[in-house]
mmCIF file of C-alpha atoms in Angstrom:
data_model
loop_
_atom_site.group_PDB
_atom_site.id
_atom_site.type_symbol
_atom_site.label_atom_id
_atom_site.label_comp_id
_atom_site.label_asym_id
_atom_site.label_seq_id
_atom_site.Cartn_x
_atom_site.Cartn_y
_atom_site.Cartn_z
ATOM 1 C CA MET A 760 -24.826 -13.703 -11.731
ATOM 2 C CA GLU A 761 -22.300 -14.263 -13.674
ATOM 3 C CA ASP A 762 -18.874 -13.123 -13.621
ATOM 4 C CA TYR A 763 -17.998 -9.821 -13.119
ATOM 5 C CA ASP A 764 -18.248 -7.296 -16.283
ATOM 6 C CA LEU A 765 -15.830 -4.521 -14.755
ATOM 7 C CA GLU A 766 -16.649 -2.341 -17.360
ATOM 8 C CA ARG A 767 -18.271 0.493 -16.037
ATOM 9 C CA LEU A 768 -16.237 1.403 -13.174
ATOM 10 C CA THR A 769 -13.296 3.487 -13.029
ATOM 11 C CA VAL A 770 -10.428 3.323 -11.283
ATOM 12 C CA LEU A 771 -7.550 5.625 -9.889
ATOM 13 C CA VAL A 772 -4.644 4.091 -9.004
ATOM 14 C CA VAL A 773 -2.091 6.418 -7.284
ATOM 15 C CA GLU A 774 1.201 4.979 -7.061
ATOM 16 C CA ASP A 775 4.499 6.635 -7.511
ATOM 17 C CA SER A 776 6.758 3.837 -8.654
ATOM 18 C CA LEU A 777 6.577 4.201 -11.758
ATOM 19 C CA PHE A 778 6.905 -0.231 -12.576
ATOM 20 C CA ILE A 779 4.569 -0.261 -10.333
ATOM 21 C CA ARG A 780 2.375 1.990 -11.285
ATOM 22 C CA SER A 781 1.893 0.371 -14.757
ATOM 23 C CA LEU A 782 1.294 -2.988 -13.670
ATOM 24 C CA ILE A 783 -1.380 -1.528 -11.506
ATOM 25 C CA VAL A 784 -2.965 -0.459 -14.332
ATOM 26 C CA SER A 785 -2.698 -3.282 -16.728
ATOM 27 C CA SER A 786 -3.701 -5.883 -14.317
ATOM 28 C CA LEU A 787 -6.838 -3.891 -13.112
ATOM 29 C CA LYS A 788 -7.464 -3.623 -16.914
ATOM 30 C CA LEU A 789 -7.161 -6.790 -17.871
ATOM 31 C CA LEU A 790 -8.716 -8.017 -15.108
ATOM 32 C CA GLY A 791 -11.311 -5.749 -17.066
ATOM 33 C CA VAL A 792 -12.105 -2.527 -15.335
ATOM 34 C CA GLY A 793 -13.130 0.094 -18.330
ATOM 35 C CA GLN A 794 -11.125 3.257 -17.294
ATOM 36 C CA VAL A 795 -8.203 3.060 -14.915
ATOM 37 C CA ILE A 796 -6.763 6.738 -14.435
ATOM 38 C CA PRO A 797 -3.576 6.799 -13.929
ATOM 39 C CA LYS A 798 -1.857 9.475 -10.968
ATOM 40 C CA GLU A 799 1.805 9.741 -8.986
ATOM 41 C CA HIS A 800 0.924 10.530 -6.216
ATOM 42 C CA GLY A 801 -1.973 12.508 -3.533
ATOM 43 C CA GLY A 802 -1.477 16.106 -4.642
ATOM 44 C CA GLU A 803 -2.061 15.117 -8.077
ATOM 45 C CA ALA A 804 -5.260 12.770 -7.171
ATOM 46 C CA ILE A 805 -6.717 14.914 -4.299
ATOM 47 C CA GLU A 806 -5.999 17.850 -7.920
ATOM 48 C CA LEU A 807 -8.547 15.139 -10.019
ATOM 49 C CA LEU A 808 -10.580 14.590 -7.247
ATOM 50 C CA LYS A 809 -11.435 18.537 -7.048
ATOM 51 C CA LEU A 810 -12.107 19.207 -10.360
ATOM 52 C CA ILE A 811 -14.481 15.944 -10.361
ATOM 53 C CA SER A 812 -16.519 18.536 -7.810
ATOM 54 C CA ILE A 813 -16.224 21.257 -10.163
ATOM 55 C CA ASP A 814 -16.493 19.999 -13.172
ATOM 56 C CA PRO A 815 -16.530 16.569 -14.025
ATOM 57 C CA MET A 816 -17.223 17.338 -18.111
ATOM 58 C CA LEU A 817 -13.727 19.068 -17.850
ATOM 59 C CA ALA A 818 -12.249 16.038 -15.777
ATOM 60 C CA GLY A 819 -13.056 13.832 -17.993
ATOM 61 C CA VAL A 820 -15.042 11.590 -15.473
ATOM 62 C CA GLN A 821 -18.084 11.218 -13.710
ATOM 63 C CA ASN A 822 -16.693 9.512 -10.722
ATOM 64 C CA ILE A 823 -13.947 7.338 -9.343
ATOM 65 C CA ASP A 824 -15.800 3.690 -8.218
ATOM 66 C CA VAL A 825 -12.812 2.420 -6.089
ATOM 67 C CA VAL A 826 -8.943 3.939 -5.256
ATOM 68 C CA PHE A 827 -6.257 2.317 -5.370
ATOM 69 C CA SER A 828 -3.330 3.878 -3.456
ATOM 70 C CA ASN A 829 0.176 3.290 -2.571
ATOM 71 C CA TRP A 830 0.821 4.628 1.301
ATOM 72 C CA GLU A 831 4.298 5.900 1.169
ATOM 73 C CA MET A 832 4.345 9.301 -1.089
ATOM 74 C CA ARG A 833 5.968 12.177 -2.051
ATOM 75 C CA PRO A 834 4.447 15.029 -0.935
ATOM 76 C CA VAL A 835 1.501 13.759 -0.377
ATOM 77 C CA ASP A 836 0.844 10.100 0.570
ATOM 78 C CA GLY A 837 -1.481 7.573 1.376
ATOM 79 C CA MET A 838 -3.077 8.742 4.264
ATOM 80 C CA MET A 839 -3.504 12.157 3.863
ATOM 81 C CA LEU A 840 -5.522 10.721 0.379
ATOM 82 C CA LEU A 841 -7.460 8.998 2.595
ATOM 83 C CA ARG A 842 -7.905 11.647 4.886
ATOM 84 C CA TRP A 843 -9.223 13.899 2.733
ATOM 85 C CA ILE A 844 -11.309 11.801 0.893
ATOM 86 C CA ARG A 845 -13.197 11.256 3.688
ATOM 87 C CA ARG A 846 -13.042 14.568 5.780
ATOM 88 C CA HIS A 847 -12.634 17.436 3.004
ATOM 89 C CA LYS A 848 -15.920 19.093 2.117
ATOM 90 C CA GLU A 849 -14.325 19.695 -1.398
ATOM 91 C CA SER A 850 -14.238 15.592 -1.701
ATOM 92 C CA PRO A 851 -17.099 14.089 -4.319
ATOM 93 C CA ASP A 852 -17.234 10.795 -2.512
ATOM 94 C CA ARG A 853 -15.995 10.724 0.786
ATOM 95 C CA PHE A 854 -17.809 7.206 0.351
ATOM 96 C CA VAL A 855 -15.689 5.854 -1.603
ATOM 97 C CA PRO A 856 -14.159 2.486 -1.386
ATOM 98 C CA PHE A 857 -10.206 3.172 -0.489
ATOM 99 C CA VAL A 858 -7.363 -0.195 -1.732
ATOM 100 C CA MET A 859 -4.334 0.834 0.969
ATOM 101 C CA MET A 860 -0.886 -0.952 -0.788
ATOM 102 C CA THR A 861 1.793 -1.211 1.647
ATOM 103 C CA ALA A 862 5.072 -2.606 2.158
ATOM 104 C CA TYR A 863 3.362 -2.009 6.284
ATOM 105 C CA SER A 864 1.910 -4.636 7.532
ATOM 106 C CA ASP A 865 2.611 -3.856 11.434
ATOM 107 C CA LYS A 866 -0.644 -3.602 13.840
ATOM 108 C CA ASP A 867 -0.287 -0.105 14.664
ATOM 109 C CA ARG A 868 0.131 1.445 10.793
ATOM 110 C CA VAL A 869 -2.810 -0.799 10.114
ATOM 111 C CA ALA A 870 -4.559 0.400 12.397
ATOM 112 C CA LYS A 871 -4.081 3.713 11.508
ATOM 113 C CA ALA A 872 -5.494 3.562 8.612
ATOM 114 C CA ARG A 873 -7.617 1.265 9.665
ATOM 115 C CA ASP A 874 -9.463 4.020 12.378
ATOM 116 C CA MET A 875 -8.969 6.380 8.821
ATOM 117 C CA GLY A 876 -11.581 4.919 7.102
ATOM 118 C CA VAL A 877 -8.861 2.656 4.759
ATOM 119 C CA THR A 878 -11.910 0.260 3.393
ATOM 120 C CA GLU A 879 -9.212 -2.908 1.950
ATOM 121 C CA PHE A 880 -5.567 -2.908 1.823
ATOM 122 C CA VAL A 881 -3.426 -5.257 -1.055
ATOM 123 C CA TYR A 882 -0.440 -6.253 0.865
ATOM 124 C CA LYS A 883 3.231 -5.785 -1.035
ATOM 125 C CA PRO A 884 4.630 -7.872 -2.524
ATOM 126 C CA PHE A 885 1.413 -8.207 -4.512
ATOM 127 C CA THR A 886 -0.153 -10.398 -6.565
ATOM 128 C CA VAL A 887 -2.222 -10.556 -9.647
ATOM 129 C CA LYS A 888 -5.039 -12.204 -7.580
ATOM 130 C CA ALA A 889 -4.671 -10.387 -4.687
ATOM 131 C CA LEU A 890 -6.155 -7.574 -6.968
ATOM 132 C CA ALA A 891 -9.385 -9.139 -8.188
ATOM 133 C CA GLU A 892 -9.786 -10.761 -4.870
ATOM 134 C CA ARG A 893 -10.103 -7.307 -3.248
ATOM 135 C CA MET A 894 -12.296 -5.775 -6.417
ATOM 136 C CA GLN A 895 -14.691 -8.691 -5.614
ATOM 137 C CA ALA A 896 -14.923 -7.812 -1.515
ATOM 138 C CA ILE A 897 -15.630 -4.411 -2.309
ATOM 139 C CA ILE A 898 -18.611 -5.270 -5.004
ATOM 140 C CA GLU A 899 -19.455 -7.949 -3.043
ATOM 141 C CA ARG A 900 -19.766 -7.327 1.147
ATOM 142 C CA PRO A 901 -20.071 -3.609 1.741
ATOM 143 C CA ARG A 902 -19.701 -2.698 4.847
ATOM 144 C CA GLN A 903 -22.395 0.206 6.517
ATOM 145 C CA PHE A 904 -20.506 3.532 6.869
ATOM 146 C CA VAL A 905 -20.287 5.173 10.564
ATOM 147 C CA HIS A 906 -20.180 8.644 11.183
ATOM 148 C CA THR A 907 -18.668 8.854 14.844
ATOM 149 C CA ARG A 908 -17.613 12.316 16.487
ATOM 150 C CA THR A 909 -14.365 10.347 16.042
ATOM 151 C CA TYR A 910 -14.554 7.809 13.264
ATOM 152 C CA PHE A 911 -15.729 8.319 9.777
ATOM 153 C CA GLY A 912 -15.416 5.585 7.599
ATOM 154 C CA PRO A 913 -16.334 2.226 6.742
ATOM 155 C CA ASP A 914 -17.822 0.225 9.585
ATOM 156 C CA ARG A 915 -14.922 -1.591 11.461
ATOM 157 C CA ARG A 916 -16.862 -4.781 11.988
ATOM 158 C CA ARG A 917 -16.784 -6.986 9.007
ATOM 159 C CA GLN A 918 -19.023 -9.573 10.642
ATOM 160 C CA GLN A 919 -21.443 -11.071 12.232
ATOM 161 C CA LEU A 920 -19.207 -12.862 15.053
ATOM 162 C CA PHE A 921 -20.134 -14.533 18.815
ATOM 163 C CA PHE A 922 -17.755 -12.634 21.220
ATOM 164 C CA ASP A 923 -16.064 -14.352 23.910
ATOM 165 C CA TYR A 924 -15.369 -10.996 25.541
ATOM 166 C CA GLU A 925 -18.474 -8.175 26.812
ATOM 167 C CA GLU A 926 -20.257 -6.158 23.933
ATOM 168 C CA ARG A 927 -18.994 -3.075 23.878
ATOM 169 C CA ARG A 928 -20.927 -1.618 21.227
ATOM 170 C CA GLU A 929 -24.008 0.114 23.345
ATOM 171 C CA LEU A 930 -26.160 1.309 20.831
ATOM 172 C CA THR A 931 -27.970 -0.346 18.679
ATOM 173 C CA ASP A 932 -30.405 1.376 15.468
ATOM 174 C CA LYS A 933 -33.563 1.676 17.955
ATOM 175 C CA SER A 934 -31.193 3.488 20.550
ATOM 176 C CA PRO A 935 -32.064 7.074 21.101
ATOM 177 C CA GLY A 936 -28.570 9.518 19.440
ATOM 178 C CA VAL A 937 -29.046 6.501 15.986
ATOM 179 C CA GLU A 938 -29.886 7.444 12.794
ATOM 180 C CA ILE A 939 -29.912 5.620 10.008
ATOM 181 C CA ILE A 940 -29.547 6.770 6.916
ATOM 182 C CA TYR A 941 -30.872 4.104 3.551
ATOM 183 C CA GLY A 942 -29.703 5.912 0.429
ATOM 184 C CA MET B 441 -34.709 7.092 9.043
ATOM 185 C CA ALA B 442 -35.240 4.628 12.851
ATOM 186 C CA ASN B 443 -34.847 7.195 15.521
ATOM 187 C CA ALA B 444 -36.144 7.445 18.898
ATOM 188 C CA ARG B 445 -38.070 10.757 21.137
ATOM 189 C CA ASN B 446 -37.055 10.772 24.062
ATOM 190 C CA SER B 447 -39.691 12.007 27.464
ATOM 191 C CA SER B 448 -39.896 15.320 26.418
ATOM 192 C CA GLY B 449 -40.750 14.656 22.826
ATOM 193 C CA LYS B 450 -38.032 16.225 21.083
ATOM 194 C CA LYS B 451 -34.825 13.942 18.954
ATOM 195 C CA PRO B 452 -31.827 13.633 20.948
ATOM 196 C CA PRO B 453 -28.827 14.668 19.547
ATOM 197 C CA THR B 454 -26.869 12.254 16.994
ATOM 198 C CA ILE B 455 -24.499 10.483 19.039
ATOM 199 C CA VAL B 456 -24.037 8.023 16.078
ATOM 200 C CA ARG B 457 -25.453 7.776 12.212
ATOM 201 C CA TYR B 458 -25.099 4.641 10.033
ATOM 202 C CA TYR B 459 -25.306 4.696 6.036
ATOM 203 C CA ARG B 460 -26.939 2.104 4.772
ATOM 204 C CA PHE B 461 -26.481 2.431 0.293
ATOM 205 C CA LYS B 462 -27.870 0.232 -2.342
ATOM 206 C CA ASN B 463 -24.769 -1.435 -3.424
ATOM 207 C CA ARG B 464 -24.754 0.193 -6.836
ATOM 208 C CA LEU B 465 -21.052 -1.159 -7.322
ATOM 209 C CA LYS B 466 -22.724 -5.009 -7.729
ATOM 210 C CA GLU B 467 -25.663 -3.267 -10.171
ATOM 211 C CA LYS B 468 -23.068 -1.926 -12.481
ATOM 212 C CA THR B 469 -20.906 -4.951 -12.402
ATOM 213 C CA LEU B 470 -22.947 -7.680 -12.605
ATOM 214 C CA GLY B 471 -23.619 -8.710 -16.165
ATOM 215 C CA LEU B 472 -27.232 -10.804 -17.434
ATOM 216 C CA GLY B 473 -27.475 -14.489 -16.964
ATOM 217 C CA GLY B 474 -25.882 -17.170 -15.560
ATOM 218 C CA GLY B 475 -21.697 -17.339 -14.239
ATOM 219 C CA THR B 476 -20.496 -16.973 -10.328
ATOM 220 C CA GLY B 477 -19.790 -13.003 -9.657
ATOM 221 C CA ALA B 478 -16.124 -13.297 -9.306
ATOM 222 C CA VAL B 479 -13.757 -11.860 -11.091
ATOM 223 C CA SER B 480 -14.077 -14.321 -14.735
ATOM 224 C CA ASP B 481 -10.948 -16.884 -14.320
ATOM 225 C CA GLU B 482 -10.283 -15.955 -17.650
ATOM 226 C CA ALA B 483 -9.765 -12.180 -17.389
ATOM 227 C CA LEU B 484 -7.226 -13.756 -14.250
ATOM 228 C CA ARG B 485 -4.836 -15.887 -16.123
ATOM 229 C CA ARG B 486 -4.556 -13.254 -18.617
ATOM 230 C CA ALA B 487 -3.564 -10.581 -15.957
ATOM 231 C CA GLN B 488 -0.882 -13.121 -14.326
ATOM 232 C CA GLU B 489 0.515 -13.325 -17.898
ATOM 233 C CA ALA B 490 0.843 -9.597 -18.623
ATOM 234 C CA LEU B 491 2.561 -9.789 -14.724
ATOM 235 C CA GLU B 492 4.676 -12.161 -15.634
ATOM 236 C CA SER B 493 5.682 -10.984 -19.177
ATOM 237 C CA MET B 494 7.165 -7.990 -16.951
ATOM 238 C CA ALA B 495 8.568 -10.004 -14.911
ATOM 239 C CA GLU B 496 11.132 -10.441 -17.271
ATOM 240 C CA ASP B 497 11.881 -6.598 -17.442
ATOM 241 C CA TYR B 498 11.925 -5.942 -13.434
ATOM 242 C CA PRO B 499 15.780 -7.115 -13.171
ATOM 243 C CA ASP B 500 16.700 -3.686 -15.358
ATOM 244 C CA TRP B 501 14.228 -1.186 -13.545
ATOM 245 C CA VAL B 502 15.416 -2.532 -10.497
ATOM 246 C CA ASN B 503 19.067 -2.536 -11.436
ATOM 247 C CA GLY B 504 18.551 1.083 -12.092
ATOM 248 C CA LEU B 505 17.474 1.975 -8.615
ATOM 249 C CA VAL B 506 20.355 -0.304 -7.380
ATOM 250 C CA THR B 507 22.292 2.106 -8.932
ATOM 251 C CA GLU B 508 20.721 5.222 -8.054
ATOM 252 C CA LEU B 509 21.679 3.688 -3.972
ATOM 253 C CA ALA B 510 25.359 3.189 -5.317
ATOM 254 C CA ASN B 511 24.851 6.904 -6.303
ATOM 255 C CA TYR B 512 23.863 7.603 -2.757
ATOM 256 C CA HIS B 513 26.663 5.772 -1.390
ATOM 257 C CA GLY B 514 29.702 7.571 -3.186
ATOM 258 C CA ARG B 515 27.486 10.843 -1.705
ATOM 259 C CA CYS B 516 27.646 9.437 1.957
ATOM 260 C CA VAL B 517 31.820 8.931 1.681
ATOM 261 C CA ASP B 518 32.120 12.133 -0.699
ATOM 262 C CA THR B 519 29.836 14.008 1.574
ATOM 263 C CA PRO B 520 29.893 12.958 5.661
ATOM 264 C CA GLU B 521 27.808 15.763 6.683
ATOM 265 C CA ARG B 522 25.295 15.198 4.213
ATOM 266 C CA ARG B 523 24.542 11.671 5.610
ATOM 267 C CA HIS B 524 21.816 11.961 8.001
ATOM 268 C CA GLU B 525 19.959 13.221 4.689
ATOM 269 C CA ILE B 526 21.155 10.643 1.789
ATOM 270 C CA PHE B 527 20.282 8.545 4.701
ATOM 271 C CA ALA B 528 16.557 8.745 3.750
ATOM 272 C CA GLU B 529 16.862 8.817 0.841
ATOM 273 C CA ILE B 530 18.729 5.616 1.167
ATOM 274 C CA HIS B 531 15.515 4.480 2.991
ATOM 275 C CA SER B 532 12.598 5.648 1.084
ATOM 276 C CA ILE B 533 14.096 3.472 -2.439
ATOM 277 C CA ALA B 534 14.611 0.781 -0.061
ATOM 278 C CA HIS B 535 11.001 1.060 1.051
ATOM 279 C CA ASP B 536 9.874 0.700 -2.130
ATOM 280 C CA MET B 537 12.260 -2.318 -3.350
ATOM 281 C CA GLN B 538 10.877 -4.362 -0.615
ATOM 282 C CA GLY B 539 7.531 -3.819 -1.720
ATOM 283 C CA GLN B 540 7.913 -4.809 -5.353
ATOM 284 C CA GLY B 541 10.935 -8.060 -6.013
ATOM 285 C CA GLY B 542 8.819 -10.783 -3.931
ATOM 286 C CA THR B 543 5.878 -9.513 -7.009
ATOM 287 C CA PHE B 544 8.515 -9.780 -9.801
ATOM 288 C CA GLY B 545 9.778 -13.336 -8.258
ATOM 289 C CA TYR B 546 12.950 -11.997 -7.082
ATOM 290 C CA PRO B 547 11.965 -12.557 -3.084
ATOM 291 C CA LEU B 548 15.911 -11.678 -2.217
ATOM 292 C CA ILE B 549 15.670 -8.213 -3.333
ATOM 293 C CA SER B 550 12.585 -7.188 -1.034
ATOM 294 C CA SER B 551 14.248 -9.137 1.940
ATOM 295 C CA PHE B 552 17.819 -7.259 1.524
ATOM 296 C CA ALA B 553 16.016 -3.987 0.650
ATOM 297 C CA GLU B 554 13.754 -5.319 4.100
ATOM 298 C CA SER B 555 16.764 -5.205 5.594
ATOM 299 C CA LEU B 556 18.778 -2.201 4.261
ATOM 300 C CA HIS B 557 14.606 -0.009 5.256
ATOM 301 C CA SER B 558 15.554 -1.066 8.969
ATOM 302 C CA PHE B 559 18.632 -0.343 8.525
ATOM 303 C CA THR B 560 18.745 2.820 7.605
ATOM 304 C CA VAL B 561 15.934 4.041 10.315
ATOM 305 C CA PRO B 562 16.151 8.262 10.171
ATOM 306 C CA THR B 563 18.202 8.839 14.106
ATOM 307 C CA LYS B 564 20.171 11.921 15.783
ATOM 308 C CA ASN B 565 22.781 9.807 16.356
ATOM 309 C CA GLU B 566 26.043 9.820 14.113
ATOM 310 C CA ILE B 567 26.113 8.024 10.962
ATOM 311 C CA THR B 568 29.851 6.192 11.336
ATOM 312 C CA ASP B 569 32.060 5.061 8.206
ATOM 313 C CA ASN B 570 30.706 1.562 9.425
ATOM 314 C CA MET B 571 26.925 2.309 8.642
ATOM 315 C CA ILE B 572 28.502 2.928 5.198
ATOM 316 C CA GLU B 573 30.004 0.313 4.402
ATOM 317 C CA LEU B 574 26.809 -1.838 5.473
ATOM 318 C CA VAL B 575 24.705 0.443 2.726
ATOM 319 C CA LYS B 576 27.288 -0.700 0.629
ATOM 320 C CA ALA B 577 27.352 -4.555 2.078
ATOM 321 C CA HIS B 578 22.838 -4.279 1.023
ATOM 322 C CA ILE B 579 23.942 -2.959 -2.336
ATOM 323 C CA ASP B 580 26.285 -5.513 -3.561
ATOM 324 C CA ALA B 581 24.191 -8.488 -2.695
ATOM 325 C CA MET B 582 21.746 -6.894 -4.449
ATOM 326 C CA ARG B 583 24.047 -6.454 -7.330
ATOM 327 C CA ALA B 584 24.602 -10.196 -7.036
ATOM 328 C CA VAL B 585 20.948 -11.074 -7.315
ATOM 329 C CA ILE B 586 20.684 -9.309 -10.002
ATOM 330 C CA ARG B 587 23.647 -9.788 -12.256
ATOM 331 C CA GLY B 588 23.031 -13.462 -11.506
ATOM 332 C CA ARG B 589 19.044 -13.557 -12.212
ATOM 333 C CA VAL B 590 18.641 -14.988 -8.617
ATOM 334 C CA SER B 591 14.550 -15.549 -8.726
ATOM 335 C CA GLY B 592 12.794 -16.904 -6.181
ATOM 336 C CA ASP B 593 15.008 -17.948 -2.949
ATOM 337 C CA GLY B 594 18.469 -18.321 -4.551
ATOM 338 C CA GLY B 595 18.316 -21.574 -3.220
ATOM 339 C CA LYS B 596 22.591 -21.802 -1.726
ATOM 340 C CA ILE B 597 23.417 -18.759 -3.167
ATOM 341 C CA GLY B 598 20.862 -16.606 -1.840
ATOM 342 C CA ALA B 599 20.515 -18.080 1.787
ATOM 343 C CA GLU B 600 24.798 -17.691 2.102
ATOM 344 C CA LEU B 601 24.217 -14.254 0.650
ATOM 345 C CA GLN B 602 21.335 -13.330 3.353
ATOM 346 C CA GLY B 603 23.414 -15.068 6.058
ATOM 347 C CA SER B 604 26.162 -13.600 5.284
ATOM 348 C CA LEU B 605 24.191 -9.609 5.609
ATOM 349 C CA ASN B 606 22.281 -10.744 8.160
ATOM 350 C CA GLU B 607 25.205 -11.957 10.612
ATOM 351 C CA ALA B 608 27.036 -8.292 9.755
ATOM 352 C CA ILE B 609 23.907 -6.652 10.844
ATOM 353 C CA GLU B 610 24.514 -8.035 14.051
ATOM 354 C CA ARG B 611 27.703 -8.189 14.172
ATOM 355 C CA TYR B 612 27.730 -4.451 13.933
ATOM 356 C CA LYS B 613 24.744 -3.680 16.358
ATOM 357 C CA ASN B 614 26.610 -5.748 18.806
ATOM 358 C CA ARG B 615 30.172 -4.024 18.574
ATOM 359 C CA THR B 616 31.499 -1.484 16.751
ATOM 360 C CA THR B 617 34.504 -3.259 14.329
ATOM 361 C CA GLU B 618 36.334 -1.661 11.544
ATOM 362 C CA ASP B 619 36.032 -4.248 9.353
ATOM 363 C CA VAL B 620 32.623 -6.098 9.367
ATOM 364 C CA ALA B 621 31.609 -4.742 6.667
ATOM 365 C CA GLU B 622 34.051 -4.638 4.469
ATOM 366 C CA GLN B 623 34.158 -8.289 5.134
ATOM 367 C CA THR B 624 30.690 -8.764 4.379
ATOM 368 C CA TYR B 625 31.171 -7.618 0.998
ATOM 369 C CA ASP B 626 33.773 -9.231 0.097
ATOM 370 C CA TYR B 627 32.092 -12.447 1.797
ATOM 371 C CA ALA B 628 28.952 -11.375 -0.288
ATOM 372 C CA PHE B 629 31.050 -10.807 -4.405
ATOM 373 C CA GLN B 630 33.043 -14.236 -4.028
ATOM 374 C CA GLN B 631 29.007 -16.040 -4.072
ATOM 375 C CA THR B 632 28.025 -13.819 -6.678
ATOM 376 C CA PRO B 633 27.429 -16.565 -10.083
ATOM 377 C CA ARG B 634 29.446 -15.748 -12.566
ATOM 378 C CA GLU B 635 28.054 -15.105 -15.811
#
């Protein structure tokens, strides 16, 4: 393997603070990302994603490989954007890796975003190294997607661990009612 | 697709679907031949340098936000009937600031913003004059940091600024005094490094 060549990637950055937005955009470009598309809030991002679904030529971009989004924005915040991407029928890619950037790190909020299908978090204040590490995790360790009655998103179990408590996941790949889709 | 059928031969309803896709991002990003399978050190170094250079502009940027806060403070004083609405704006700016300062080497700004953010959480209760004064104490402490370019933890001055704010908030919570905020403001101001 060699160092990642991020030149072919297109990353969407959604952040309402101009200063922070330009910081993230320039950091990602310097890390080698070929195309970085900045948007000011979730609503603008959704407009772009809709356009990609309908007319990628007009949108000027074929697809988005990774989304970096702030949480707290108005009028459409990061959670609403994540929900739209994961659940809306007009979403061009419901599986796109989604990195939530936030100053919130309390357990309830983290769980809320995780249950909405977030892929990674970057906690503010952030470092360039943190951005690079999240990119690396997304490329190196993608997780299967899980779709149940109540959840759609990356597998919330990141690792195979030996638990010292009762296994709550009752189904295996071969259980009735389990469908596996390869692609 | 691995899917068992029950004894009647009918496919049971799907309870869970697992999607297992080829790692297209990896295919897209891996070059040819040896390497570490990581973002290159060189790219990381360049990005870090750019961040540091942007950090030099940060005090000017944040100064604009503090001016905005000061304007909102003024409106709290002038239009007490709109305090709840104005507090929401202050809360929102404080949230942004708490996520920024540390990135640019000014953790004290983040810390003060965090305090201001927690202190301006939306409430149905009355927003008193003392609370408005405490907002001002936060603004002045932030100004002291910016004016003195107090980066890092700010050493003794930083600790004193931080301490005075914490003390004011604690005292405010425990009893309603008329002059806590003003004392704190004066104290913070006295600690301002002179240029």
